[in-house]
XYZ file of C-alpha atoms in Angstrom:
612
model
C -74.409 -34.901 57.688
C -75.247 -32.576 59.807
C -72.948 -29.227 60.671
C -71.220 -29.068 63.020
C -73.418 -26.444 65.291
C -76.898 -29.119 64.538
C -74.926 -31.918 66.247
C -73.952 -29.506 69.434
C -77.847 -28.182 69.504
C -78.752 -32.735 69.153
C -76.336 -32.970 71.703
C -77.204 -30.190 74.283
C -81.735 -31.788 73.845
C -81.151 -35.519 73.902
C -77.670 -37.519 74.575
C -78.841 -40.502 73.745
C -79.277 -39.718 70.286
C -75.952 -40.703 70.466
C -76.897 -44.392 71.077
C -78.645 -44.663 68.964
C -77.124 -43.143 65.832
C -73.636 -44.253 66.264
C -70.684 -42.960 66.624
C -69.691 -42.348 63.029
C -72.409 -39.787 62.100
C -70.983 -37.176 64.784
C -67.091 -37.082 63.945
C -65.874 -34.891 60.806
C -65.001 -36.268 59.139
C -61.257 -35.301 59.514
C -61.101 -36.501 62.798
C -62.119 -39.944 61.855
C -60.173 -40.821 59.838
C -56.918 -39.783 61.889
C -58.755 -41.685 64.928
C -57.670 -45.041 63.218
C -53.886 -44.338 62.910
C -53.152 -44.386 65.836
C -52.625 -41.154 68.814
C -54.293 -38.367 66.652
C -53.622 -34.712 68.408
C -55.814 -32.104 67.592
C -52.613 -29.668 68.018
C -53.100 -25.422 67.802
C -51.545 -23.225 68.866
C -51.839 -21.812 71.933
C -53.717 -18.543 71.352
C -56.538 -20.983 69.380
C -57.307 -21.275 73.084
C -58.589 -24.752 71.233
C -57.931 -28.299 73.654
C -56.164 -30.742 72.739
C -57.794 -34.353 71.972
C -56.323 -37.904 72.765
C -58.433 -40.370 71.112
C -57.017 -43.678 72.222
C -57.662 -41.936 75.950
C -60.770 -41.263 75.310
C -61.548 -44.001 73.665
C -60.364 -46.100 76.139
C -63.102 -45.056 78.696
C -65.434 -47.279 75.664
C -63.933 -50.714 76.257
C -66.631 -52.839 77.669
C -65.393 -55.445 80.461
C -67.305 -58.788 81.044
C -70.375 -58.433 83.000
C -71.406 -61.311 84.580
C -75.040 -59.861 86.551
C -77.728 -59.558 84.534
C -78.453 -56.754 87.128
C -76.078 -54.918 86.559
C -76.558 -54.785 82.717
C -79.177 -51.374 82.958
C -76.333 -49.915 84.187
C -73.710 -50.998 82.876
C -75.647 -49.283 80.031
C -76.682 -46.442 81.052
C -72.711 -45.249 82.661
C -71.891 -46.678 78.942
C -74.163 -43.967 77.257
C -72.735 -41.604 79.510
C -69.236 -42.097 78.921
C -69.973 -42.084 74.275
C -71.680 -39.198 74.757
C -69.580 -37.732 76.784
C -66.467 -38.472 73.990
C -68.392 -37.724 70.998
C -68.945 -33.562 73.136
C -65.468 -33.868 73.091
C -64.191 -34.353 70.609
C -67.242 -32.537 67.875
C -66.434 -28.977 70.673
C -62.642 -29.505 69.990
C -63.297 -29.808 65.791
C -66.013 -26.618 66.417
C -63.780 -24.110 68.254
C -60.888 -25.410 65.487
C -63.123 -24.727 62.964
C -64.444 -21.539 64.538
C -60.472 -20.533 65.137
C -59.886 -21.386 61.142
C -62.486 -19.107 59.447
C -61.617 -16.024 61.771
C -58.428 -16.453 60.276
C -57.479 -13.470 57.558
C -56.425 -15.212 54.840
C -59.686 -16.848 54.600
C -62.056 -13.553 54.226
C -61.971 -11.852 51.102
C -60.266 -8.745 51.688
C -57.526 -10.683 52.367
C -57.223 -13.301 49.579
C -53.932 -11.682 48.344
C -51.634 -13.302 50.751
C -52.696 -16.693 48.841
C -50.512 -15.050 45.990
C -47.587 -15.889 48.203
C -48.569 -18.918 48.802
C -49.415 -18.969 52.013
C -52.437 -20.886 54.185
C -54.264 -21.169 57.065
C -51.026 -23.626 58.153
C -48.205 -22.704 57.408
C -44.846 -25.211 56.905
C -42.003 -23.579 59.354
C -38.760 -24.564 57.876
C -36.982 -24.812 54.124
C -34.063 -26.846 53.438
C -34.667 -28.783 49.843
C -38.156 -29.725 51.707
C -40.719 -27.901 53.527
C -41.423 -29.049 56.880
C -42.124 -27.699 60.751
C -43.077 -30.104 63.698
C -42.023 -28.103 66.438
C -44.986 -25.391 68.109
C -47.783 -23.684 65.746
C -47.351 -19.648 66.325
C -50.227 -17.601 65.026
C -48.813 -14.443 63.154
C -51.422 -10.910 64.292
C -52.024 -8.159 62.448
C -50.436 -5.687 64.714
C -53.728 -2.639 62.874
C -56.228 -4.860 64.386
C -54.903 -7.891 66.703
C -57.156 -10.530 64.534
C -55.257 -13.862 63.183
C -53.330 -13.643 60.214
C -52.187 -17.559 60.184
C -50.308 -20.358 61.465
C -46.632 -21.176 61.135
C -45.335 -24.738 62.428
C -41.502 -23.889 63.668
C -38.496 -26.226 63.611
C -38.017 -28.894 65.911
C -33.988 -28.769 67.576
C -33.783 -31.927 65.690
C -35.098 -30.257 62.199
C -32.640 -27.415 62.903
C -29.658 -30.514 62.770
C -31.527 -31.860 59.875
C -31.611 -28.278 57.883
C -28.043 -27.728 59.240
C -26.890 -30.261 57.684
C -27.905 -30.119 54.441
C -26.911 -26.550 54.175
C -22.744 -27.410 54.487
C -23.663 -30.481 51.221
C -25.346 -26.830 49.098
C -22.367 -25.244 50.241
C -19.720 -28.391 48.506
C -22.238 -27.532 45.180
C -22.564 -24.003 45.663
C -19.022 -22.826 46.566
C -17.432 -24.249 43.634
C -19.337 -21.666 41.423
C -18.046 -19.518 40.321
C -18.920 -16.209 41.537
C -20.156 -13.971 38.712
C -21.905 -17.242 38.057
C -23.990 -16.738 41.753
C -23.971 -13.226 41.344
C -26.781 -14.308 38.204
C -28.450 -15.793 40.711
C -28.592 -12.932 42.987
C -29.732 -10.960 39.619
C -32.697 -13.840 39.252
C -33.655 -13.080 43.281
C -34.245 -9.770 42.231
C -36.597 -9.588 39.136
C -38.018 -12.687 40.804
C -38.603 -10.127 44.160
C -39.517 -7.340 41.257
C -42.767 -9.253 40.336
C -43.910 -9.512 43.922
C -42.567 -6.211 45.265
C -46.394 -4.931 45.906
C -47.880 -8.268 47.576
C -44.507 -8.665 49.569
C -44.819 -5.537 50.592
C -48.833 -5.791 51.627
C -47.534 -8.678 53.611
C -45.267 -6.041 55.779
C -47.481 -3.762 56.286
C -49.860 -6.439 57.186
C -47.969 -8.825 59.985
C -45.533 -5.561 60.980
C -47.878 -2.896 61.344
C -45.738 0.008 58.879
C -47.374 2.064 55.926
C -47.774 0.620 52.786
C -44.856 2.665 51.058
C -42.275 1.592 53.683
C -43.481 -2.214 52.931
C -42.983 -1.954 49.737
C -39.529 -0.222 49.787
C -38.389 -2.252 52.447
C -38.940 -4.950 49.739
C -37.115 -2.519 47.543
C -34.247 -2.494 49.547
C -33.755 -6.768 48.838
C -34.327 -5.831 44.992
C -31.002 -3.302 45.130
C -29.101 -5.010 47.022
C -30.230 -8.355 44.751
C -28.291 -5.050 41.831
C -25.369 -4.079 44.238
C -24.270 -7.319 44.815
C -24.180 -8.690 40.821
C -21.926 -5.592 40.467
C -19.531 -7.055 43.514
C -19.665 -10.364 42.484
C -17.401 -9.465 39.858
C -15.172 -7.480 41.884
C -14.545 -9.022 45.565
C -10.719 -9.459 45.864
C -7.783 -9.241 47.383
C -4.912 -7.185 45.872
C -0.896 -8.280 45.090
C 1.334 -6.732 47.413
C 4.474 -6.417 46.668
C 7.173 -9.077 47.882
C 10.836 -7.810 49.601
C 12.199 -11.119 48.148
C 12.854 -12.003 45.116
C 11.569 -14.394 42.844
C 8.681 -13.756 45.306
C 4.350 -12.822 45.252
C 2.961 -11.278 47.857
C -1.687 -11.601 47.290
C -4.474 -12.091 49.044
C -6.928 -14.392 48.830
C -10.108 -14.074 50.335
C -13.117 -16.947 50.189
C -16.394 -17.575 52.368
C -16.610 -18.811 55.865
C -19.457 -21.178 54.473
C -22.343 -21.649 56.242
C -24.123 -17.649 57.285
C -26.463 -18.090 59.989
C -29.034 -14.455 59.910
C -31.273 -13.616 62.733
C -33.380 -11.026 62.088
C -36.017 -8.448 63.857
C -39.454 -7.934 63.293
C -39.439 -3.984 62.321
C -37.667 -4.797 58.836
C -38.293 -8.836 58.364
C -37.392 -8.377 54.542
C -34.663 -5.572 54.252
C -31.899 -6.560 56.634
C -32.507 -10.431 55.090
C -31.741 -9.260 51.997
C -28.472 -7.207 53.323
C -26.922 -10.622 54.566
C -28.554 -12.819 51.951
C -27.144 -10.725 48.344
C -23.855 -10.099 49.694
C -22.958 -13.725 51.328
C -24.526 -15.483 48.299
C -22.247 -13.974 45.904
C -19.499 -13.857 48.283
C -19.910 -18.423 48.271
C -22.051 -18.631 50.428
C -25.225 -20.475 52.083
C -27.268 -19.127 54.583
C -29.486 -20.492 56.953
C -32.249 -17.711 58.244
C -34.168 -17.396 61.884
C -36.274 -14.451 61.137
C -39.122 -12.541 64.686
C -41.501 -15.431 65.818
C -43.421 -12.071 65.413
C -43.640 -12.186 61.479
C -42.946 -15.222 60.791
C -45.573 -15.166 57.525
C -42.727 -12.577 55.554
C -39.977 -15.550 56.702
C -42.181 -17.535 54.940
C -43.439 -16.292 51.374
C -39.734 -14.134 50.672
C -38.541 -18.310 51.635
C -40.704 -19.196 48.502
C -40.071 -16.574 46.279
C -35.439 -17.252 46.811
C -36.814 -21.632 46.853
C -37.896 -20.975 43.508
C -35.065 -19.016 42.093
C -33.442 -21.960 42.984
C -35.567 -25.167 41.418
C -35.412 -22.969 37.862
C -31.639 -23.544 38.588
C -31.492 -27.045 39.583
C -29.600 -25.508 43.113
C -29.553 -27.122 46.277
C -32.641 -25.425 47.791
C -30.534 -25.797 51.338
C -28.204 -22.395 49.632
C -30.848 -21.006 51.185
C -32.385 -22.619 54.175
C -34.761 -21.246 56.692
C -36.277 -22.099 60.142
C -39.028 -20.716 61.858
C -38.677 -20.315 65.697
C -37.719 -19.010 69.034
C -34.955 -18.288 71.202
C -33.971 -22.287 71.334
C -33.052 -22.266 67.716
C -31.143 -18.820 68.240
C -29.224 -19.834 70.844
C -28.487 -22.714 68.987
C -27.102 -20.924 66.244
C -24.951 -18.773 68.599
C -23.152 -22.233 69.585
C -23.324 -24.133 66.546
C -19.531 -24.136 65.638
C -19.960 -25.176 61.395
C -21.871 -21.561 61.084
C -19.184 -19.571 60.234
C -20.232 -16.593 60.873
C -23.708 -15.466 62.827
C -26.009 -12.042 61.659
C -28.036 -11.165 64.319
C -29.551 -7.771 64.441
C -31.928 -7.240 67.207
C -31.696 -5.523 70.369
C -29.023 -4.946 72.780
C -29.954 -6.901 75.556
C -29.730 -9.820 72.920
C -26.927 -9.177 71.044
C -25.022 -9.115 74.469
C -26.300 -12.730 75.175
C -25.567 -13.757 71.373
C -22.306 -12.509 71.539
C -21.054 -14.077 74.757
C -22.606 -17.879 73.085
C -20.413 -17.085 69.395
C -17.513 -15.884 71.586
C -17.413 -19.080 73.648
C -16.396 -20.831 70.868
C -14.240 -18.429 68.680
C -16.672 -17.773 66.136
C -17.530 -14.750 64.042
C -20.145 -12.143 64.453
C -22.226 -9.137 62.456
C -24.161 -6.917 65.144
C -26.967 -5.016 64.322
C -28.278 -3.096 67.265
C -30.347 -0.550 69.299
C -29.162 3.204 68.544
C -30.568 5.763 70.795
C -29.767 8.230 67.770
C -29.975 12.590 68.083
C -30.447 15.048 65.664
C -28.725 18.674 66.031
C -29.925 21.549 65.350
C -28.204 24.529 65.212
C -28.945 28.315 65.304
C -27.692 28.778 61.686
C -30.105 25.639 60.309
C -32.832 26.011 57.539
C -35.793 25.393 59.435
C -37.911 23.999 56.236
C -35.384 21.084 56.070
C -35.481 20.534 59.608
C -39.304 19.826 60.425
C -39.746 17.645 58.058
C -36.804 16.403 58.854
C -36.707 14.921 62.602
C -41.013 14.227 62.018
C -39.683 11.740 59.542
C -37.219 10.154 61.535
C -38.750 10.045 65.105
C -42.550 8.814 64.068
C -41.845 6.711 60.442
C -42.658 3.857 61.170
C -44.015 4.199 64.881
C -40.247 4.449 66.301
C -39.603 1.383 65.623
C -36.433 2.635 63.331
C -32.760 1.160 65.072
C -32.013 4.295 62.833
C -35.431 6.908 64.688
C -34.619 10.067 66.465
C -35.149 9.656 69.922
C -32.817 12.620 70.512
C -33.918 16.001 69.321
C -31.313 18.472 70.559
C -31.803 22.899 69.453
C -30.269 25.380 70.260
C -31.310 27.751 73.379
C -32.197 30.367 70.681
C -34.292 27.911 68.588
C -35.715 25.836 70.830
C -39.406 27.529 71.117
C -39.164 28.108 67.921
C -39.000 24.433 66.335
C -40.717 22.939 69.273
C -44.174 24.423 67.915
C -43.785 24.070 64.755
C -43.311 19.957 65.162
C -46.037 20.043 67.443
C -48.088 21.240 64.956
C -46.585 18.654 62.441
C -47.418 16.222 64.578
C -51.138 17.378 64.347
C -51.505 16.636 60.649
C -49.956 13.365 60.795
C -53.118 10.465 59.039
C -52.965 7.747 62.086
C -54.832 5.022 60.016
C -54.888 1.073 59.179
C -51.021 0.802 57.304
C -52.261 -0.231 53.506
C -54.796 2.427 53.431
C -52.360 4.649 51.231
C -53.086 7.986 52.555
C -52.094 7.383 56.197
C -48.670 8.227 58.220
C -48.378 6.115 60.528
C -48.915 2.979 61.665
C -49.347 1.538 65.063
C -46.485 -0.445 67.362
C -46.047 -4.193 66.509
C -47.634 -5.329 69.650
C -48.936 -5.099 73.029
C -46.362 -5.613 74.814
C -44.674 -2.441 72.360
C -47.490 -0.444 73.977
C -47.122 -1.241 77.056
C -43.223 0.238 76.997
C -44.663 3.038 75.555
C -46.775 3.595 78.696
C -43.813 3.152 81.074
C -41.173 5.141 79.485
C -44.493 8.054 79.829
C -44.267 7.092 83.400
C -40.655 7.679 84.025
C -40.059 10.833 81.912
C -42.561 12.461 83.718
C -41.488 11.428 86.926
C -38.135 12.764 85.721
C -39.300 16.305 84.431
C -40.494 15.769 81.869
C -43.665 18.043 80.640
C -45.259 15.860 77.476
C -46.243 18.715 74.265
C -47.353 16.507 72.450
C -49.297 13.038 72.690
C -48.739 10.861 75.175
C -52.063 8.629 75.132
C -53.083 5.028 73.864
C -55.353 5.810 71.622
C -59.125 4.324 71.773
C -58.943 1.871 68.410
C -58.458 -1.369 68.019
C -54.695 -2.683 67.538
C -50.902 -1.083 68.971
C -52.593 2.048 68.412
C -50.336 5.377 70.446
C -50.095 8.546 70.040
C -46.421 9.914 68.225
C -45.350 11.663 71.621
C -42.735 14.799 72.285
C -41.378 15.479 75.455
C -39.449 18.616 76.404
C -37.495 19.187 80.198
C -35.609 16.576 80.564
C -32.123 17.119 81.472
C -29.522 15.554 78.607
C -28.192 12.230 81.405
C -31.985 11.998 82.617
C -32.326 7.766 82.307
C -35.146 8.027 79.813
C -33.348 9.914 77.929
C -29.911 8.226 78.154
C -32.378 4.777 77.280
C -33.422 3.438 73.701
C -36.991 3.089 74.217
C -38.574 1.499 71.005
C -41.535 3.646 70.739
C -42.861 6.717 69.422
C -41.357 9.272 72.197
C -39.217 11.873 71.220
C -37.159 14.009 73.813
C -36.222 17.634 73.632
C -33.193 19.042 74.403
C -31.735 22.075 75.593
C -27.636 23.134 74.842
C -25.801 26.346 74.601
C -23.131 25.469 72.686
C -21.844 23.151 69.862
C -18.910 21.382 72.329
C -22.111 20.693 74.881
C -24.071 18.940 71.784
C -21.446 17.485 70.557
C -20.574 15.882 74.213
C -24.638 14.735 74.858
C -24.694 13.128 71.941
C -21.984 10.724 72.580
C -22.348 10.101 76.149
C -25.540 7.596 74.854
C -24.390 3.544 75.833
C -25.026 2.775 71.143
C -23.159 4.585 68.426
C -25.418 3.932 65.485
C -26.759 7.276 63.692
C -26.206 11.228 64.278
C -26.822 14.067 62.193
C -26.554 17.762 62.548
C -27.790 20.570 60.496
C -26.286 23.874 60.128
C -24.495 25.634 57.395
C -21.215 26.065 59.479
C -18.519 23.871 57.305
C -16.402 24.726 59.402
C -18.736 22.981 62.610
C -19.192 19.759 59.715
C -15.546 19.124 59.692
C -15.436 19.187 63.631
C -18.298 16.967 63.245
C -17.252 14.039 60.862
C -13.865 14.203 62.040
C -12.099 12.359 65.790
C -13.745 15.669 68.409
C -16.534 14.657 66.270
C -19.976 12.332 66.187
C -18.676 8.667 67.661
C -21.697 7.311 65.797
C -21.586 4.999 62.686
C -23.743 6.309 60.548
C -22.560 10.256 60.489
C -24.909 12.647 58.138
C -24.855 16.278 58.025
C -28.522 17.764 56.749
C -30.390 15.149 56.489
C -32.243 12.892 59.447
C -30.612 9.417 61.282
C -32.789 7.655 59.061
C -32.791 6.415 56.041
C -29.594 5.195 54.860
C -28.364 3.769 51.328
C -28.020 0.041 50.300
C -24.423 1.489 49.069
C -22.592 2.646 52.149
C -22.005 0.630 55.323
C -24.520 0.108 57.743
C -24.519 -0.080 61.486
C -23.200 1.309 64.698
C -20.563 1.509 67.408
C -20.060 0.519 71.430
C -23.271 -1.030 71.986
C -24.543 -0.760 68.423
C -22.865 -4.274 67.674
C -20.003 -2.839 66.269
C -21.216 -5.002 62.549
C -21.618 -3.362 59.451
C -23.780 -4.743 56.655
C -24.869 -3.830 53.023
C -22.749 -1.596 50.934
C -19.008 -0.536 50.739
C -16.527 -3.501 51.545
C -18.425 -5.045 54.130
C -19.084 -7.812 51.829
C -15.750 -9.250 54.405
C -17.072 -9.400 56.914
C -18.770 -12.690 54.839
C -15.631 -14.272 54.588
C -12.069 -15.273 55.413
C -8.679 -13.351 54.542
C -5.801 -15.639 53.912
C -2.590 -13.924 53.016
C 0.423 -16.083 50.110
C 3.004 -16.086 49.651
C 4.211 -18.107 46.298
C 7.804 -18.580 45.589
C 8.470 -18.999 41.495
C 11.968 -18.777 42.136
C 14.859 -21.991 42.515
C 16.484 -19.695 45.649
C 14.614 -19.617 49.212
C 15.518 -16.245 50.511
C 13.580 -15.491 54.126
C 12.478 -11.946 55.360
C 13.583 -9.419 57.105
C 17.232 -10.674 55.125
C 17.263 -13.377 57.916
C 20.048 -16.303 56.817
C 20.550 -19.902 58.113
C 23.024 -21.139 56.579
């Protein structure tokens, strides 16, 4: 058997060889085998640039018609040879292109062989509902550090989405009957399974999302931690017994699961956000259907494989934790589906608004975690040794792609110049490089589109009066690297300052008074995270009070990022109002009933009403 390269050389030098040797010796075995099975399409995604080949259509040109004229025979034979040559060349070229594309996938390179430890391969199923599948579009996942393809995922079709929802609803009938502490035991096992794979899964997050390795591992650790939290919570959730005003009556609150929870997550935290929702939803008695970000599908597949393994070991339906990789069509179906008891959406305010309207249209329940235009306020009495590392970490961590990233740094006029100089000096020392290098502190943006957003934001900032103190350039290296940037001189209400741009640009503002700073903090549309640095305890409590920060996360002497799982995570206004993870966030995954039980032989009415 000739190699594909050899075959191509032969095709180019002597088309007649095809006629002499016949069709079979030049068609790769995979294509030859499927050619007899009916319409065969060598499916790839657009990024691979491989042509689709419809063999029956091509073979139609091979059909020999009856030729009654002997004079036409030479012409007929020549025409047939040309047709056969064109057919075989098309098939071989397509096979060659696909083979070449497969060989360039990172998963096939020895350096990235660890990906196979997570059960990943060249082309992966993107649907799980107890069985694996995927008949939709094939998408390629790219590494942001070099824009090279990692592997592929076959997304869900709408028919597969429908099948998955039906299986999830059936699985809920089993899961809801299991006592909450027993459900907690399953979640504990999920946490243990994640612990065993924490380094390799963290490496995948780093490779596919672009955040540095320690952040990737830390993100998986968040899922592990919330599993531990949920295990304890499984023995504590419940409503109070309330005093009844009627004798012989009991008044209680009963909490029950909402049923099916649809979880739509974003690219920047492809593991942790699912974990916050999944662990809490499970112990509450719900089943989950996950649609991860289209640009991090390998992480979704890898996490689901780990969770599915735990369910299978316990002889539980895999559809308890289902997954459908897909695009806007799957997300829209989740939002509009009345069988979905809660839609938890994490993403931009723009898309979140659309999701919210679709869910509200059917009077559904939603949990929204959207954007944040977060500020750190530094007063004249602040400890600058705390301020500088806090501001740097919160503004450049995850390359500015956290919802809690500090985007506005408000400095009292007495410390403004000193703090700017210190932070600019610190920016110069940031180690930029491959995200999986343990010495790297700052990696790439997630996509090329994010690089364009960075450039557009810089142009707008300069047009609106801003001065670039540090950075401001796209880096000349493979991947989606940009310089972390500091901009001063803008007005607090400049349009670009009021806009959340998901890139590492820090806008530095100068203020004069506490009232002014608090007002500026609250004037943006989002209300996720905020922080002040001060030693004045009176100011601290004013900041925490009704006239202080209007955000869901209100910090003192720590940065805006780095929330703990024990507290409720979420924000106000255009951030969406949802709460995930700790505190009483579990209530969002359950429905409450107020129950009155009459254990007497009388029938007294409330408020002393008599009806005789």
